[in-house]
Short mmCIF file of C-alpha atoms in Angstrom, two decimals:
data_model
loop_
_atom_site.label_atom_id
_atom_site.label_comp_id
_atom_site.label_asym_id
_atom_site.label_seq_id
_atom_site.Cartn_x
_atom_site.Cartn_y
_atom_site.Cartn_z
CA MET R 1 0.00 0.00 0.00
CA GLN R 2 1.21 3.51 -0.75
CA ARG R 3 2.19 5.72 2.14
CA ILE R 4 0.98 9.25 2.68
CA ALA R 5 4.09 11.40 2.59
CA ARG R 6 3.44 13.54 5.61
CA LEU R 7 6.08 14.47 8.16
CA LYS R 8 5.68 13.94 11.88
CA GLU R 9 5.68 17.01 14.11
CA SER R 10 8.92 17.39 16.07
CA PRO R 11 8.27 15.88 19.50
CA SER R 12 8.00 18.39 22.31
CA GLN R 13 10.51 18.47 25.16
CA THR R 14 10.35 20.32 28.46
CA ALA R 15 11.46 23.96 28.45
CA GLY R 16 13.55 23.11 31.53
CA PRO R 17 14.43 25.30 34.52
CA TYR R 18 16.57 27.74 32.54
CA VAL R 19 13.97 28.66 29.91
CA HIS R 20 14.48 32.33 30.83
CA ILE R 21 17.98 32.33 29.31
CA GLY R 22 16.58 32.03 25.83
CA MET R 23 13.13 33.56 26.17
CA LEU R 24 13.58 36.32 28.76
CA PRO R 25 17.36 36.83 28.91
CA ASN R 26 17.19 40.28 30.51
CA PHE R 27 14.95 38.83 33.24
CA ALA R 28 17.54 36.05 33.68
CA GLY R 29 20.27 38.66 34.18
CA ILE R 30 21.84 38.28 30.74
CA ASP R 31 22.16 41.94 29.80
CA GLY R 32 23.27 43.46 26.57
CA VAL R 33 22.36 40.70 24.15
CA PHE R 34 18.75 41.62 23.31
CA ASP R 35 17.59 45.22 23.80
CA GLU R 36 14.33 44.18 25.47
CA ASP R 37 12.71 40.87 26.39
CA LEU R 38 10.13 39.90 23.77
CA GLY R 39 6.54 40.05 24.92
CA ALA R 40 7.28 42.14 28.01
CA ARG R 41 4.84 44.83 26.83
CA MET R 42 1.51 44.16 25.13
CA ILE R 43 0.37 47.79 25.11
CA VAL R 44 2.64 49.83 22.86
CA GLY R 45 0.68 53.09 22.53
CA GLU R 46 -2.77 54.50 23.18
CA ALA R 47 -4.49 51.13 23.13
CA LYS R 48 -8.28 51.14 22.96
CA GLY R 49 -10.38 49.48 25.60
CA GLU R 50 -10.27 48.67 29.28
CA ARG R 51 -6.78 48.26 30.73
CA ILE R 52 -6.57 45.26 32.99
CA THR R 53 -3.92 43.27 34.83
CA ILE R 54 -4.20 39.50 35.06
CA ARG R 55 -2.32 38.13 38.05
CA GLY R 56 -1.93 34.62 39.31
CA ARG R 57 0.24 31.71 40.28
CA VAL R 58 0.65 28.19 38.93
CA PHE R 59 0.41 25.40 41.52
CA ASP R 60 1.68 21.83 41.28
CA GLY R 61 -0.05 18.69 42.57
CA VAL R 62 1.02 19.27 46.17
CA GLY R 63 -0.03 22.93 46.20
CA ALA R 64 3.39 24.50 45.76
CA ALA R 65 3.65 27.51 43.44
CA LEU R 66 5.92 27.04 40.43
CA LYS R 67 8.71 29.61 40.58
CA ASP R 68 10.30 28.64 37.28
CA VAL R 69 7.21 28.72 35.07
CA LEU R 70 6.97 30.77 31.88
CA LEU R 71 3.65 31.83 30.39
CA GLU R 72 2.59 33.29 27.07
CA VAL R 73 -0.79 34.80 26.18
CA TRP R 74 -2.46 35.49 22.84
CA GLN R 75 -5.68 37.45 22.61
CA ALA R 76 -7.80 39.77 20.52
CA ASP R 77 -7.88 43.51 21.07
CA ALA R 78 -10.75 45.38 22.71
CA GLN R 79 -12.76 45.16 19.47
CA GLY R 80 -12.26 41.40 19.17
CA LEU R 81 -9.66 41.65 16.40
CA PHE R 82 -6.31 39.84 16.26
CA PRO R 83 -3.26 41.79 15.07
CA SER R 84 -3.32 40.05 11.68
CA GLN R 85 -6.86 41.29 10.99
CA GLU R 86 -7.87 44.44 9.15
CA GLY R 87 -8.65 47.27 11.55
CA ALA R 88 -6.87 45.73 14.55
CA ASP R 89 -5.55 48.18 17.14
CA PRO R 90 -1.93 49.04 16.19
CA ALA R 91 -1.20 50.00 19.82
CA PHE R 92 -1.85 46.47 21.04
CA THR R 93 0.34 43.44 20.23
CA GLY R 94 -2.04 40.68 21.36
CA TRP R 95 0.92 38.63 22.55
CA GLY R 96 2.69 38.64 25.89
CA ARG R 97 5.31 36.57 27.66
CA GLN R 98 6.00 36.64 31.40
CA ALA R 99 7.91 34.54 33.89
CA ALA R 100 6.70 33.88 37.40
CA ASP R 101 8.58 35.76 40.07
CA MET R 102 11.47 33.51 41.14
CA ASP R 103 10.67 34.06 44.85
CA THR R 104 6.86 34.18 44.98
CA GLY R 105 5.71 32.44 41.81
CA GLU R 106 3.42 35.40 40.99
CA PHE R 107 2.98 36.40 37.35
CA ALA R 108 1.21 39.42 35.86
CA PHE R 109 0.10 40.46 32.37
CA GLU R 110 -0.78 44.08 31.74
CA THR R 111 -3.20 44.02 28.86
CA VAL R 112 -6.63 45.13 27.66
CA LYS R 113 -9.83 43.20 28.13
CA PRO R 114 -10.42 41.38 24.84
CA GLY R 115 -13.58 41.80 22.79
CA PRO R 116 -15.60 38.77 21.72
CA VAL R 117 -14.33 36.72 18.76
CA PRO R 118 -16.41 34.48 16.50
CA PHE R 119 -16.40 30.69 16.77
CA ARG R 120 -16.27 28.72 13.52
CA ASP R 121 -20.02 28.85 12.97
CA GLY R 122 -20.34 32.58 13.62
CA ARG R 123 -21.55 32.34 17.20
CA LEU R 124 -19.55 34.60 19.44
CA MET R 125 -17.14 33.27 21.98
CA ALA R 126 -17.03 35.09 25.30
CA PRO R 127 -14.04 37.38 25.89
CA HIS R 128 -11.03 35.21 26.63
CA VAL R 129 -7.26 35.11 26.61
CA SER R 130 -5.40 32.04 25.37
CA LEU R 131 -2.70 30.98 27.82
CA TRP R 132 0.26 28.65 27.21
CA ILE R 133 2.31 27.29 30.10
CA VAL R 134 5.79 25.80 29.91
CA ALA R 135 8.18 24.82 32.71
CA ARG R 136 10.52 22.23 34.09
CA GLY R 137 8.50 19.02 34.49
CA ILE R 138 5.98 19.96 31.76
CA ASN R 139 6.77 17.85 28.71
CA LEU R 140 4.33 19.50 26.29
CA GLY R 141 3.20 23.10 26.75
CA LEU R 142 -0.21 23.27 28.42
CA GLN R 143 -2.96 25.22 26.66
CA THR R 144 -5.79 26.83 28.55
CA ARG R 145 -8.06 29.88 28.33
CA ILE R 146 -8.71 32.72 30.73
CA TYR R 147 -12.38 33.79 30.76
CA PHE R 148 -13.74 36.57 32.96
CA ALA R 149 -16.06 35.87 35.89
CA ASP R 150 -17.86 39.22 35.33
CA GLU R 151 -19.04 38.18 31.84
CA ASP R 152 -21.86 35.85 32.97
CA GLU R 153 -24.07 36.33 29.93
CA ALA R 154 -21.31 35.87 27.37
CA ASN R 155 -19.80 32.93 29.26
CA ALA R 156 -23.19 31.21 29.39
CA SER R 157 -23.39 31.12 25.59
CA ASP R 158 -19.71 30.47 24.86
CA PRO R 159 -19.35 27.58 22.40
CA ILE R 160 -16.16 26.24 24.02
CA LEU R 161 -17.39 26.42 27.61
CA SER R 162 -20.66 24.84 26.45
CA ARG R 163 -18.91 21.64 25.38
CA ILE R 164 -17.39 21.00 28.80
CA GLU R 165 -19.22 18.01 30.23
CA HIS R 166 -18.23 18.49 33.86
CA ARG R 167 -19.85 21.86 34.54
CA ASP R 168 -18.31 22.10 38.00
CA ARG R 169 -14.88 22.48 36.36
CA ILE R 170 -15.80 25.67 34.45
CA PRO R 171 -14.90 28.01 37.35
CA THR R 172 -11.28 26.89 36.92
CA LEU R 173 -11.27 28.96 33.69
CA LEU R 174 -12.75 32.13 35.23
CA ALA R 175 -10.54 35.03 36.30
CA GLU R 176 -11.98 36.77 39.36
CA PRO R 177 -12.29 40.57 39.21
CA LYS R 178 -10.74 42.33 42.19
CA GLY R 179 -12.43 45.67 41.48
CA ASP R 180 -9.27 47.66 40.74
CA GLY R 181 -8.77 46.53 37.15
CA THR R 182 -6.99 43.42 38.37
CA TYR R 183 -8.20 39.89 37.70
CA ARG R 184 -6.95 36.87 39.63
CA PHE R 185 -6.30 33.69 37.64
CA ASP R 186 -4.59 30.84 39.47
CA ILE R 187 -3.75 27.62 37.66
CA ARG R 188 -3.75 24.20 39.32
CA LEU R 189 -1.83 21.72 37.25
CA GLN R 190 -2.99 18.62 39.09
CA GLY R 191 -5.49 17.39 41.64
CA GLU R 192 -8.34 19.20 43.36
CA ASN R 193 -9.80 21.99 41.21
CA GLU R 194 -7.42 21.05 38.42
CA THR R 195 -7.52 23.68 35.69
CA ILE R 196 -9.08 22.63 32.41
CA PHE R 197 -6.49 22.22 29.68
CA PHE R 198 -7.26 22.04 25.98
CA ASP R 199 -6.17 20.10 22.93
CA PHE R 200 -6.86 21.78 19.59
CA MET N 1 -28.88 45.66 22.65
CA ASN N 2 -25.43 45.45 24.20
CA ALA N 3 -22.21 45.30 22.17
CA PHE N 4 -21.93 41.54 22.54
CA LYS N 5 -25.40 40.96 21.10
CA GLN N 6 -24.87 43.51 18.33
CA LYS N 7 -21.73 41.77 17.19
CA GLN N 8 -23.38 38.39 17.47
CA ALA N 9 -26.21 39.57 15.21
CA VAL N 10 -23.76 40.81 12.58
CA LEU N 11 -21.67 37.65 12.63
CA GLN N 12 -24.62 35.31 12.32
CA THR N 13 -25.38 36.51 8.81
CA PRO N 14 -25.38 33.44 6.52
CA GLY N 15 -22.04 32.27 5.23
CA GLY N 16 -20.07 35.10 6.77
CA HIS N 17 -17.72 33.38 9.15
CA ASP N 18 -18.27 29.68 8.69
CA ARG N 19 -15.06 27.99 7.60
CA PRO N 20 -15.60 24.23 7.24
CA GLY N 21 -12.43 22.27 6.62
CA GLY N 22 -10.10 24.85 8.13
CA GLY N 23 -7.77 24.47 11.02
CA LEU N 24 -4.68 22.56 12.02
CA TYR N 25 -4.04 18.86 11.67
CA ALA N 26 -4.73 17.20 15.00
CA ARG N 27 -1.70 16.81 17.20
CA ASP N 28 -0.59 13.17 17.60
CA ARG N 29 -0.30 13.03 21.36
CA SER N 30 0.97 9.45 21.26
CA TRP N 31 4.06 10.73 19.39
CA HIS N 32 4.75 13.50 21.90
CA PRO N 33 5.79 12.75 25.49
CA ALA N 34 2.91 12.04 27.86
CA ALA N 35 2.41 14.56 30.67
CA LEU N 36 3.20 11.98 33.36
CA THR N 37 6.62 10.39 32.79
CA PRO N 38 7.79 9.31 36.29
CA ALA N 39 11.41 8.64 35.31
CA TYR N 40 11.56 12.40 34.80
CA LYS N 41 10.68 13.10 38.42
CA THR N 42 9.44 16.70 38.21
CA SER N 43 6.67 15.57 35.85
CA VAL N 44 5.05 13.61 38.69
CA THR N 45 3.53 16.68 40.38
CA ARG N 46 3.34 18.88 37.27
CA SER N 47 1.22 16.63 35.05
CA PRO N 48 -2.56 17.10 34.75
CA THR N 49 -4.58 14.01 35.66
CA ARG N 50 -7.68 14.92 33.67
CA ALA N 51 -7.78 14.52 29.90
CA PRO N 52 -7.41 17.71 27.88
CA ILE N 53 -10.66 18.89 26.30
CA SER N 54 -10.52 19.19 22.54
CA PHE N 55 -12.19 21.76 20.33
CA PRO N 56 -11.85 22.75 16.69
CA THR N 57 -9.44 25.61 16.15
CA THR N 58 -10.81 29.14 15.96
CA LEU N 59 -9.25 32.46 14.95
CA GLY N 60 -7.26 32.58 18.16
CA GLU N 61 -5.55 29.26 17.43
CA GLU N 62 -5.10 29.94 13.71
CA THR N 63 -3.39 33.31 14.15
CA GLY N 64 -0.31 34.16 16.13
CA PRO N 65 2.29 36.84 16.76
CA VAL N 66 4.44 38.00 13.85
CA PHE N 67 8.00 39.17 14.37
CA THR N 68 10.05 41.23 11.99
CA ARG N 69 13.72 41.60 11.25
CA ASP N 70 13.87 45.12 12.64
CA ARG N 71 13.41 43.66 16.13
CA LEU N 72 16.63 41.67 15.77
CA GLY N 73 20.22 42.78 16.32
CA PRO N 74 23.09 41.86 13.99
CA LEU N 75 24.61 39.33 16.43
CA ASP N 76 21.37 37.78 17.70
CA ALA N 77 22.05 34.49 15.86
CA ASP N 78 25.76 34.41 16.74
CA LEU N 79 26.16 32.99 20.25
CA VAL N 80 29.94 32.85 19.85
CA HIS N 81 30.04 36.66 19.83
CA ASN N 82 26.74 38.12 21.08
CA PHE N 83 27.78 38.15 24.75
CA ALA N 84 31.56 38.22 24.28
CA ARG N 85 33.75 41.09 25.34
CA SER N 86 36.71 39.55 23.52
CA PRO N 87 36.58 39.57 19.70
CA ASP N 88 37.74 35.94 19.85
CA GLY N 89 34.38 34.99 21.29
CA ALA N 90 33.35 32.07 23.49
CA ILE N 91 35.51 29.03 24.29
CA GLY N 92 34.47 25.64 22.94
CA PRO N 93 34.01 23.62 19.76
CA ARG N 94 32.78 26.08 17.13
CA ILE N 95 29.68 24.90 15.31
CA VAL N 96 26.98 26.19 12.99
CA VAL N 97 23.47 24.82 13.45
CA GLN N 98 21.39 25.17 10.35
CA GLY N 99 18.16 23.68 9.13
CA ARG N 100 14.62 24.36 8.07
CA VAL N 101 11.36 24.86 9.86
CA LEU N 102 8.78 22.80 7.95
CA ASP N 103 5.16 21.91 8.41
CA GLU N 104 3.81 18.36 8.28
CA ASP N 105 3.23 18.74 4.54
CA GLY N 106 6.93 19.50 4.08
CA ARG N 107 6.40 23.17 3.29
CA GLY N 108 8.95 25.63 4.62
CA VAL N 109 7.62 27.94 7.30
CA PRO N 110 8.92 31.40 6.34
CA HIS N 111 9.64 34.42 8.58
CA THR N 112 9.03 32.60 11.82
CA LEU N 113 10.94 33.27 15.02
CA VAL N 114 13.34 30.61 16.29
CA GLU N 115 14.82 31.12 19.76
CA VAL N 116 17.60 28.98 21.26
CA TRP N 117 19.31 28.65 24.63
CA GLN N 118 22.04 26.39 25.91
CA ALA N 119 24.83 25.76 28.41
CA ASN N 120 28.44 26.64 27.64
CA ALA N 121 31.15 24.21 26.55
CA GLY N 122 31.50 22.93 30.14
CA GLY N 123 27.76 22.34 30.62
CA ARG N 124 27.23 25.46 32.77
CA TYR N 125 24.18 27.68 32.24
CA ARG N 126 24.30 31.42 32.85
CA HIS N 127 21.34 31.53 35.26
CA LYS N 128 21.04 32.66 38.86
CA LYS N 129 19.36 29.40 39.95
CA GLU N 130 22.19 27.27 38.59
CA GLY N 131 25.03 26.07 40.77
CA TYR N 132 27.00 23.45 38.80
CA LEU N 133 30.69 23.70 39.66
CA ALA N 134 31.87 23.97 36.05
CA PRO N 135 32.75 27.64 35.49
CA LEU N 136 30.90 30.25 33.49
CA ASP N 137 32.59 31.44 30.33
CA PRO N 138 32.82 35.25 30.61
CA ASP N 139 32.38 35.43 26.84
CA PHE N 140 29.29 33.22 26.56
CA GLY N 141 25.68 34.16 27.36
CA GLY N 142 23.82 31.23 25.83
CA CYS N 143 20.85 32.86 24.07
CA GLY N 144 20.17 33.44 20.40
CA ARG N 145 17.31 34.03 17.98
CA CYS N 146 16.65 34.43 14.29
CA LEU N 147 13.85 34.50 11.73
CA THR N 148 13.57 31.84 9.07
CA ASP N 149 13.98 33.04 5.47
CA GLU N 150 11.49 32.69 2.59
CA ALA N 151 12.15 28.94 2.41
CA GLY N 152 11.98 28.37 6.15
CA ARG N 153 15.77 28.16 6.60
CA TYR N 154 17.51 29.30 9.78
CA GLU N 155 21.11 29.34 10.99
CA PHE N 156 22.92 29.87 14.29
CA ARG N 157 26.61 30.08 15.06
CA THR N 158 27.52 28.81 18.51
CA ILE N 159 29.77 26.53 20.52
CA GLN N 160 28.84 22.92 21.18
CA PRO N 161 27.35 22.73 24.69
CA GLY N 162 28.73 20.27 27.22
CA PRO N 163 26.78 17.53 29.01
CA TYR N 164 25.27 18.59 32.29
CA PRO N 165 24.53 16.76 35.59
CA TRP N 166 21.13 17.28 37.17
CA PRO N 167 19.40 16.18 40.35
CA ASN N 168 16.96 13.58 39.06
CA GLY N 169 18.41 10.14 39.60
CA PRO N 170 21.60 9.96 41.68
CA ASN N 171 23.83 10.13 38.58
CA ASP N 172 21.82 11.60 35.73
CA TRP N 173 23.44 13.70 33.02
CA ARG N 174 21.75 15.52 30.21
CA PRO N 175 23.22 14.85 26.79
CA ALA N 176 24.65 17.89 25.03
CA HIS N 177 21.57 19.78 23.88
CA ILE N 178 20.25 23.09 22.58
CA HIS N 179 16.74 24.22 23.53
CA PHE N 180 14.55 25.47 20.67
CA SER N 181 11.41 27.60 20.81
CA VAL N 182 9.49 27.98 17.54
CA PHE N 183 6.33 29.98 16.83
CA GLY N 184 5.18 28.94 13.37
CA GLN N 185 2.37 30.96 11.86
CA SER N 186 -0.29 30.29 14.44
CA TRP N 187 -0.75 29.88 18.16
CA GLY N 188 -1.66 26.23 17.66
CA GLN N 189 1.77 25.49 16.16
CA ARG N 190 3.72 26.82 19.14
CA LEU N 191 6.45 24.35 20.13
CA ILE N 192 9.40 24.00 22.47
CA THR N 193 11.81 21.13 21.98
CA GLN N 194 15.47 20.19 22.33
CA MET N 195 18.15 19.33 19.78
CA TYR N 196 20.67 16.58 20.46
CA PHE N 197 23.97 15.70 18.74
CA ASP N 198 24.60 12.73 16.49
CA GLY N 199 26.53 9.95 18.22
CA ASP N 200 26.15 11.20 21.81
CA PRO N 201 25.92 8.09 24.06
CA MET N 202 24.11 10.13 26.73
CA ILE N 203 21.00 10.50 24.54
CA TRP N 204 19.79 6.96 25.20
CA ARG N 205 20.34 7.22 28.98
CA CYS N 206 18.47 10.48 29.51
CA PRO N 207 15.07 10.41 31.32
CA ILE N 208 13.99 13.61 29.56
CA VAL N 209 14.82 12.21 26.12
CA GLY N 210 13.12 9.02 27.32
CA THR N 211 9.80 10.85 27.78
CA ILE N 212 9.46 10.53 23.98
CA PRO N 213 7.65 7.23 23.39
CA SER N 214 9.33 5.98 20.21
CA PRO N 215 12.94 5.63 19.02
CA GLU N 216 11.83 7.26 15.75
CA GLY N 217 10.58 10.29 17.66
CA ILE N 218 13.88 10.54 19.53
CA GLU N 219 15.91 10.21 16.31
CA SER N 220 13.95 13.13 14.86
CA LEU N 221 15.53 15.40 17.49
CA VAL N 222 19.12 14.30 16.78
CA ALA N 223 21.02 16.74 14.59
CA ARG N 224 23.29 15.27 11.92
CA LEU N 225 26.89 16.31 11.34
CA ASP N 226 27.10 17.77 7.81
CA MET N 227 30.72 17.61 6.72
CA GLU N 228 29.91 18.87 3.21
CA ALA N 229 28.58 22.13 4.64
CA THR N 230 31.30 22.38 7.30
CA ILE N 231 33.48 25.47 7.02
CA PRO N 232 37.13 24.30 6.87
CA MET N 233 39.39 25.62 9.64
CA ASP N 234 36.40 27.36 11.26
CA ALA N 235 33.25 25.52 12.33
CA ARG N 236 31.55 22.15 11.88
CA VAL N 237 27.94 22.23 10.70
CA TYR N 238 25.06 20.35 12.32
CA ARG N 239 21.79 20.02 10.44
CA PHE N 240 18.54 20.14 12.39
CA ASP N 241 15.11 20.41 10.79
CA ILE N 242 12.04 21.21 12.90
CA VAL N 243 8.54 20.12 11.90
CA LEU N 244 5.48 22.05 13.06
CA ARG N 245 1.84 21.05 12.70
CA GLY N 246 0.32 21.26 9.23
CA ARG N 247 -2.66 23.39 8.35
CA ARG N 248 -5.67 22.63 6.21
CA GLN N 249 -5.94 26.19 5.03
CA THR N 250 -4.82 29.68 5.85
CA LEU N 251 -7.38 32.23 6.79
CA PHE N 252 -5.11 35.25 6.84
CA GLU N 253 -1.74 35.90 5.35
CA ASN N 254 0.08 37.28 8.36
CA ARG N 255 0.77 40.89 7.73
CA MET N 256 4.45 41.68 7.61
CA GLU N 257 4.64 44.47 10.12
CA GLY N 258 5.14 42.78 13.45
CA LEU N 259 5.05 43.43 17.14
#
């Protein structure tokens, strides 16, 4: 029988404990090689929309915060447009990269609240931020989404949230508003209240 | 009508945003390492126990950040010199790592960002959390980056990293390796992996390498020595191709101005 000549994706490997050397060298203390760490700023001008900060920590299966984790986010602008789309906000990059604090494990993204983006069939998805997590001990980057707990109506009709069978797990994807423009989003890799991760 | 409902009404016009057949080829999770691989001890408490929930890709997974050449410095892809105070550069076996970033259909992935990091020739990383007794090289930082060209080709100049002991088993050593981070053209293609060196006996003893289920998968991360491309009296060349997920179709051509 003939074979289909398709290549296999390169297998993933852990980012390891020293991921910052390559991806956030200035944060790692390697000065003078790159002018600025990529992804450090998502707002690069007078960005439209509501400025927010998403803060959180990533916990392992015994409840310890990861202090060597690196996170990236990708999201639409306040109008629901990605940077590759016509009319997207030029003052907003849509992409951010942050390491957890090496002492506390706390991370923070300063961004804008995203507008809703269409699902494949035209229904709107609720405002969300895509989040990718890599670290020592994580063999394949973990994909999740940050939704907003103050978007009840939009969340209730979100096509992705709607397909989650175990409804009691949905709160693990909701960032809690703190009232000062800050949202809290903690991630639990394993065990009780384990965060939902996605495969797409 | 609030903004959400207004937009929903507009988008639900017939035909407007429905894209059957689009998206990325499904990731073969039996080819990648599992999350829980106990011989690599840190994975034991950092691996989810619930299955990931799948959904068809949407705009957010089919787009991704675009980087442009104006963000890069002239020495970004030259690890021998980009941290060095001496014009002679870093100490160690001089090598060039070159290859292509391809998708599963064998197409070159152009203009995509490739980032690398590695230890120095003695296996020592320049990182505050690292305490291996092998010394730092004052002329070696260990980070580099470049964009692939039109055909998906990339190239780094560096020194061959040394093997490195780590606290996993009582006598575990990483094979010589270079970490790679690749973006591709969409968020769903994002990948981090490691490159190993042809003939290194440590490869087949390493619990991190061993997280990859098949020998074929492991071999696909082993760079080949290319003597024909090697630069005489200067640097040996290792060839390392990286394959990202294929795509059924492209919704947008990424615009060329970047972040």
